[in-house]
XYZ file of C-alpha atoms in Angstrom:
364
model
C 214.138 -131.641 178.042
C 210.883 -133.318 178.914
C 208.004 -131.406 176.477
C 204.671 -131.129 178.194
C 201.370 -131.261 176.726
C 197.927 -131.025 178.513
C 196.211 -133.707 180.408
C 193.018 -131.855 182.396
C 194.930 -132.566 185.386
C 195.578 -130.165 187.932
C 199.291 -130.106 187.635
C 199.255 -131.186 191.889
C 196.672 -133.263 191.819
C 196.753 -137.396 191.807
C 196.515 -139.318 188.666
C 192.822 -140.307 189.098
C 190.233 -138.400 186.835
C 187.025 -139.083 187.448
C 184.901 -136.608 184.284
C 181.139 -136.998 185.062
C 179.601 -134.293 182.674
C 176.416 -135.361 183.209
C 176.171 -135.311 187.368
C 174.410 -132.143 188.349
C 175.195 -130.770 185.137
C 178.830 -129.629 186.362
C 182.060 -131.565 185.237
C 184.480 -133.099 188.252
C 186.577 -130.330 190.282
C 190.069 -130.182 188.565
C 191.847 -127.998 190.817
C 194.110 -125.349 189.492
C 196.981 -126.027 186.796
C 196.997 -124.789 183.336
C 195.584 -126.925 180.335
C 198.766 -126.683 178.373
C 200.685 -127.824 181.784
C 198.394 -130.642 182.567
C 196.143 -131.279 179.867
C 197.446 -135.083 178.781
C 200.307 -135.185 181.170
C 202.347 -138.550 180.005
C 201.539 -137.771 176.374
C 204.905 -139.583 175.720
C 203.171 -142.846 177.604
C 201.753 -143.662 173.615
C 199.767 -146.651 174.729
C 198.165 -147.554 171.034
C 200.061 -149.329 168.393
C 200.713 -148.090 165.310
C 197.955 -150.625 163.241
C 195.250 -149.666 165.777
C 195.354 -146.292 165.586
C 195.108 -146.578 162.037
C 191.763 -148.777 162.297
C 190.409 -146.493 165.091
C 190.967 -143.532 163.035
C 189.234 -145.122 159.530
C 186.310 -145.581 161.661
C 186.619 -142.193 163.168
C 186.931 -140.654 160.203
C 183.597 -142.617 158.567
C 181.456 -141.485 161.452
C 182.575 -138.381 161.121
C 182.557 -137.786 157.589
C 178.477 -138.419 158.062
C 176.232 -135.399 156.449
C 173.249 -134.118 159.560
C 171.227 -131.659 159.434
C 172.200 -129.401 161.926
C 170.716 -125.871 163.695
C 172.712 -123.108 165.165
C 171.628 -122.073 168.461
C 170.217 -118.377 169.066
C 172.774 -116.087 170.407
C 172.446 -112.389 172.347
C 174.088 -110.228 170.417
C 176.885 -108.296 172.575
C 175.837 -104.741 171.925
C 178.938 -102.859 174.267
C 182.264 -102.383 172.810
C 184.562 -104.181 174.633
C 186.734 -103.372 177.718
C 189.376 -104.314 180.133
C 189.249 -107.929 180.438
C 188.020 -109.538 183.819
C 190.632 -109.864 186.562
C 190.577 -113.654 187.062
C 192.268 -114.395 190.360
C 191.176 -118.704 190.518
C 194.336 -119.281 193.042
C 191.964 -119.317 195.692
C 189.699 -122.026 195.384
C 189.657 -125.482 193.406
C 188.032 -124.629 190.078
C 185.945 -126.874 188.433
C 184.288 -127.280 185.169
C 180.262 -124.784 185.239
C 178.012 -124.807 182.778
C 178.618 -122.051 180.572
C 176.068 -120.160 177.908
C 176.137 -119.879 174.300
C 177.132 -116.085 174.368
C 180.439 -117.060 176.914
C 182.129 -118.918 174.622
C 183.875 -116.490 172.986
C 184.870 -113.170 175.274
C 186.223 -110.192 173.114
C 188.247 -107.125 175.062
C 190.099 -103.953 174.656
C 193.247 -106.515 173.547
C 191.987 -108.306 170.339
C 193.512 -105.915 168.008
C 196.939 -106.573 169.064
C 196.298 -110.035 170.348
C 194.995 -110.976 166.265
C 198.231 -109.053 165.355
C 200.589 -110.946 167.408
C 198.608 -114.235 166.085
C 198.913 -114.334 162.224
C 202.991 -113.269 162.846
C 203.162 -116.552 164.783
C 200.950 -118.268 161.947
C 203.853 -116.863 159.621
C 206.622 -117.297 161.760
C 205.934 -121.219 164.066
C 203.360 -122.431 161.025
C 204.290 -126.300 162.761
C 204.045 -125.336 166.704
C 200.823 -123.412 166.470
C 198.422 -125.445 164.094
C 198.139 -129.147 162.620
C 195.535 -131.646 161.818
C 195.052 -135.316 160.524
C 193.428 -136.598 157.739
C 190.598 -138.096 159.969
C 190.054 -135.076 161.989
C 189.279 -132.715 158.353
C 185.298 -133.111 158.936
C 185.473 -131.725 162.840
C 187.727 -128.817 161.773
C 185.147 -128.065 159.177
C 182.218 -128.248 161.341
C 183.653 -126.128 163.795
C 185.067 -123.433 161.628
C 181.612 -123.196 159.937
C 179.746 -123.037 163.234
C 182.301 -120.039 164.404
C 182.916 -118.137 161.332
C 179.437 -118.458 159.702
C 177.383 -118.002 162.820
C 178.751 -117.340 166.383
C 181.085 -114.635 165.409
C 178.882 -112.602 163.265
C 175.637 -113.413 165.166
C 177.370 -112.320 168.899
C 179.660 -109.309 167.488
C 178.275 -107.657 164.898
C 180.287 -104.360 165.077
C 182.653 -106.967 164.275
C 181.779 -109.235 162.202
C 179.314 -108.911 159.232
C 178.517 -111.358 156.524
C 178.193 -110.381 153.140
C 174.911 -110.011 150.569
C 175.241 -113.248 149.374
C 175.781 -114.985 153.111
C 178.576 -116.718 151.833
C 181.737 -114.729 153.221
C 182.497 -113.070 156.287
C 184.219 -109.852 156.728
C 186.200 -108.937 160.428
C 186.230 -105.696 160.643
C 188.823 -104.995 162.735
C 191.418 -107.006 160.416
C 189.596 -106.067 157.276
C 190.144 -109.424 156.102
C 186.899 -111.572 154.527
C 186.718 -115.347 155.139
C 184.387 -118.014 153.474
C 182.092 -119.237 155.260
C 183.145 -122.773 154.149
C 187.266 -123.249 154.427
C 188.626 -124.776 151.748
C 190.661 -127.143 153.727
C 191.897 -128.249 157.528
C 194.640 -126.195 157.165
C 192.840 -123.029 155.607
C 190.036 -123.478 158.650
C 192.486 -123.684 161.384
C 194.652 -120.467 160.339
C 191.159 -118.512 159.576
C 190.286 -119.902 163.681
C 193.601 -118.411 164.898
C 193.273 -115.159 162.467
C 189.817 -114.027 164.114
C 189.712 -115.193 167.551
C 191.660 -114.836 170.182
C 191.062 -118.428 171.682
C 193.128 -121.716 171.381
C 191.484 -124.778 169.941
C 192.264 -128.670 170.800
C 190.132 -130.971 168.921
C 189.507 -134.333 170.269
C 188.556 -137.538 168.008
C 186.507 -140.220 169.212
C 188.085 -143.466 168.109
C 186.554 -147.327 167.584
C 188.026 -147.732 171.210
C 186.174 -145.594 173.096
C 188.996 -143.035 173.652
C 190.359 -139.868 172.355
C 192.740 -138.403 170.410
C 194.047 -135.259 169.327
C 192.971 -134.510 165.720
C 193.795 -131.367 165.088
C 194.644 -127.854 167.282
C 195.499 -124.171 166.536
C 197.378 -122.852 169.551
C 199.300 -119.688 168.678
C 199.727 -119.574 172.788
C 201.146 -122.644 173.907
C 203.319 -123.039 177.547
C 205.724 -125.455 178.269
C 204.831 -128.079 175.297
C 203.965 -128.380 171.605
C 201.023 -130.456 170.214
C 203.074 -130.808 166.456
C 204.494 -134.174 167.796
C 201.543 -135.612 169.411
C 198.670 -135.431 166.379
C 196.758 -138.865 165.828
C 197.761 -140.116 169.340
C 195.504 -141.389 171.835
C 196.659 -140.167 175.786
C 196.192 -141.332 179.074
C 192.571 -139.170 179.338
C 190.920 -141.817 181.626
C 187.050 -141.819 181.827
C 186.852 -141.677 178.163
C 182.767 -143.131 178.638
C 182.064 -139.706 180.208
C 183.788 -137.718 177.469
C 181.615 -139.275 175.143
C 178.295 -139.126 177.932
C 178.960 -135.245 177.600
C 175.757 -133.580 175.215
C 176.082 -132.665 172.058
C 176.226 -129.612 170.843
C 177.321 -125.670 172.219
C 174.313 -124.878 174.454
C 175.813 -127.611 177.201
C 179.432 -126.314 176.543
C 181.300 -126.024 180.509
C 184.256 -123.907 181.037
C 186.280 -123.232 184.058
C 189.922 -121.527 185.121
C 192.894 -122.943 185.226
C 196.193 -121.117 186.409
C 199.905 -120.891 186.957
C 202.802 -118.881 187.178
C 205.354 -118.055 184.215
C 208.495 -116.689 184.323
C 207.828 -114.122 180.981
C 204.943 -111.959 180.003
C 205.482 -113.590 176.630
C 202.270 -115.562 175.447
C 204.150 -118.198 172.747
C 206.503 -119.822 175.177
C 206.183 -123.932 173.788
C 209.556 -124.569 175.662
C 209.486 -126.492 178.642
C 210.667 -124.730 181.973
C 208.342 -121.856 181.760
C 206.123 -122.613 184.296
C 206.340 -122.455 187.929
C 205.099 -125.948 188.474
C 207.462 -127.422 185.666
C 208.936 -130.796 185.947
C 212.204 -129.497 184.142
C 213.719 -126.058 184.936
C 216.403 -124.042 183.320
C 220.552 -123.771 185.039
C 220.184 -122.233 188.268
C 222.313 -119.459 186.743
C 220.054 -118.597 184.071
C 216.896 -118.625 186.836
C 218.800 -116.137 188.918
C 218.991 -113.858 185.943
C 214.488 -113.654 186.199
C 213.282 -110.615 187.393
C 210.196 -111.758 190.367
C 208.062 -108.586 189.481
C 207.877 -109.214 185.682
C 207.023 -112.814 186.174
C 203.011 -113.284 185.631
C 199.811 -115.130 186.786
C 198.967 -116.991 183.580
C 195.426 -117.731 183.860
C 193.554 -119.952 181.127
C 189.695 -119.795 180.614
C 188.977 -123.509 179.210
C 185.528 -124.451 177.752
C 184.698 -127.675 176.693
C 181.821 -128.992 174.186
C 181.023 -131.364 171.868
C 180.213 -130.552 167.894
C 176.896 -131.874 167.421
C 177.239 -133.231 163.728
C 181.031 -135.166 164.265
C 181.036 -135.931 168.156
C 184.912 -134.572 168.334
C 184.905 -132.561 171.823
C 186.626 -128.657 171.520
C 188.859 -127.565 174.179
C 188.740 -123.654 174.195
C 191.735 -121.842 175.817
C 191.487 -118.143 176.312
C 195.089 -116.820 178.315
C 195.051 -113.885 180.511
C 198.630 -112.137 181.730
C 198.977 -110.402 184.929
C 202.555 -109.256 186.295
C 203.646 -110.462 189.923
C 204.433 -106.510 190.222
C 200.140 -105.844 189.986
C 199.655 -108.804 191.743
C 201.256 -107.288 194.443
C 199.766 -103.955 194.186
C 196.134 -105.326 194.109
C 196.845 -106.605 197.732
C 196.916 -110.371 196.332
C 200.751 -111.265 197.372
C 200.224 -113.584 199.977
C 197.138 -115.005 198.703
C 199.363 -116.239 195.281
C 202.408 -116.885 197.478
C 200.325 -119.422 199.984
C 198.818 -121.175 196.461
C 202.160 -121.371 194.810
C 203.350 -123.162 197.566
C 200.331 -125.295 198.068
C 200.284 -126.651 194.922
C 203.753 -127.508 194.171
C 203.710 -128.922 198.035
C 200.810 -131.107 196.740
C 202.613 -132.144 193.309
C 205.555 -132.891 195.493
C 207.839 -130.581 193.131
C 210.548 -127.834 194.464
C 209.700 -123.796 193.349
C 213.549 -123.701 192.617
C 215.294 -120.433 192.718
C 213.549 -118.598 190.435
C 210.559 -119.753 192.359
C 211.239 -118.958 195.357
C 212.429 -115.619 194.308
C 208.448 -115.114 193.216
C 207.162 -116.543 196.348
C 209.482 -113.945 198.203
C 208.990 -111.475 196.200
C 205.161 -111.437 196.803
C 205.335 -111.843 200.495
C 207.297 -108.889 200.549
């Protein structure tokens, strides 16, 4: 079984990345292909030895580890209770990375209850698959569970989120639980991330080299890979100048949509062969047991920014669900059915029969 982890490219597209955040304010078109599929694509291509990665993440960790003075942006506060989430459809078009706003980096619907449910049981129940840090990457985690506990979340949903008298704990009021403001450690941060939001984090490291690597993530909805094995490694993420051209700081965050198609309406699937655009599938005999119409469009909203005080750049993955059976209800069969078989035409990859059973299914 060949694990995947993300590379930020689109699953069909060719191995070139060219990441100018700074031109026009918009990052390079991606194309479609889900973070998790594509994000660091030939993560097992470990390119650093052993003794540099331990110098590049000393330094990392001393530039990091540097006290600023930093100010939270101003934020709308979301007033509305929320509803239905939006009915991303990206197939369509290539996506690529917009510039976002302060008050879209975190979208709250009618699911969060259950979502934050399903969440701490995975905490409890895949501790290793769906968070982990390194040493170096502590100060990052810190600043950004600070920045998101202390001020985003109260500050943009305050019928959810309220902070107490003394400002130094805040209470989610749809959990009931109360958090401090400051975590007492990597670990406590990442689980107190996953326990109030229903977003995926990926924490990237600048290193002495002038590339990236994974310090630290909280993804209680992984597809087709598992980050666990791939902490303090530095991936084939080319371009790594423009990473670190992109501003500072949550007012320039981008974000975009990424998508695929997945055989289960389960969202913890970290096996590979979930994915319609996997490398590896499962026995023929066990794809002819998936049912087409219960197979979903697995769309990921990704934002990207950079923490202003430690420079470490946070992916943000928010998944969305749909079953082929409202796809094709909606009117959108063909539509998904001429994409499916676009992209894995342009990654050169077969549907195979559970695949094709989709694509039929939706022309149908």
């Amino acid at each position: 079984m060949n694990s995947t982890t993300p590379d930020l490219h689109n699953a069909g597209s060719p191995p070139d990345f060219n990441f100018d955040p700074l031109k026009s304010f918009m990052l390079a078109t991606l194309g479609g292909g889900l973070v998790y599929l594509s994000f660091f694509r030939g993560a097992n291509k470990q390119h650093a030895l052993e003794a540099e990665r331990t110098d590049a993440f000393n330094a990392a960790a001393t530039a990091l580890s540097k006290p600023q003075d930093i100010s939270f942006p101003e934020i709308q506060p979301m007033g509305a209770l929320p509803g239905a989430p939006p009915k991303f459809r990206p197939y369509n078009k290539p996506q690529s990375y917009q510039p976002s706003t302060v008050e879209d980096l975190i979208l709250i619907d009618m699911y969060y209850r259950p979502r934050l449910s399903l969440r701490r049981h995975l905490l409890l129940t895949h501790p290793s698959e769906t968070y982990g840090s390194i040493p170096a990457a502590t100060p990052a985690v810190s600043e950004l569970y600070t920045y998101i506990i202390s001020h985003h979340l109260p500050s943009r949903f305050p019928r959810h989120f309220s902070k107490s008298p003394s400002g130094t704990l805040v209470q989610n009021h749809t959990n009931t639980n109360t958090y401090p403001i400051i975590a007492q450690s990597a670990t406590n941060a990442l689980r107190g991330l996953a326990e109030n939001l229903d977003d995926d984090f990926i924490l990237l490291l600048p290193t002495a080299s002038g590339e990236w690597t994974v310090g630290a993530f909280v993804t209680c909805f992984p597809n087709s890979f598992t980050l666990s094995t791939k902490l303090g490694y530095t991936h084939a993420v080319q371009a790594p100048s423009d990473l670190a051209a992109l501003p500072a700081g949550v007012s320039h965050s981008v974000k975009r949509l990424a998508w695929s198609v997945v055989k289960t309406p389960e969202l913890f699937t970290p096996g590979a062969g979930n994915s319609i655009f996997d490398e590896d599938t499962e026995e023929e005999t066990e794809e002819r047991e998936v049912n087409p119409a219960k197979c979903c469009l697995r769309v990921e909203r990704q934002t990207l920014w950079k923490l202003p005080a430690t420079g470490a750049v946070v992916v943000g993955i928010k998944t969305y669900l749909t079953t082929m059976q409202e796809i094709h209800d909606e009117g959108e069969g063909l539509g998904l059915a001429d994409a499916v078989e676009r992209e894995a035409g342009a990654a050169g990859r077969p549907l195979g029969v559970w695949g094709e059973a989709v694509v039929n299914f939706l022309r149908n």
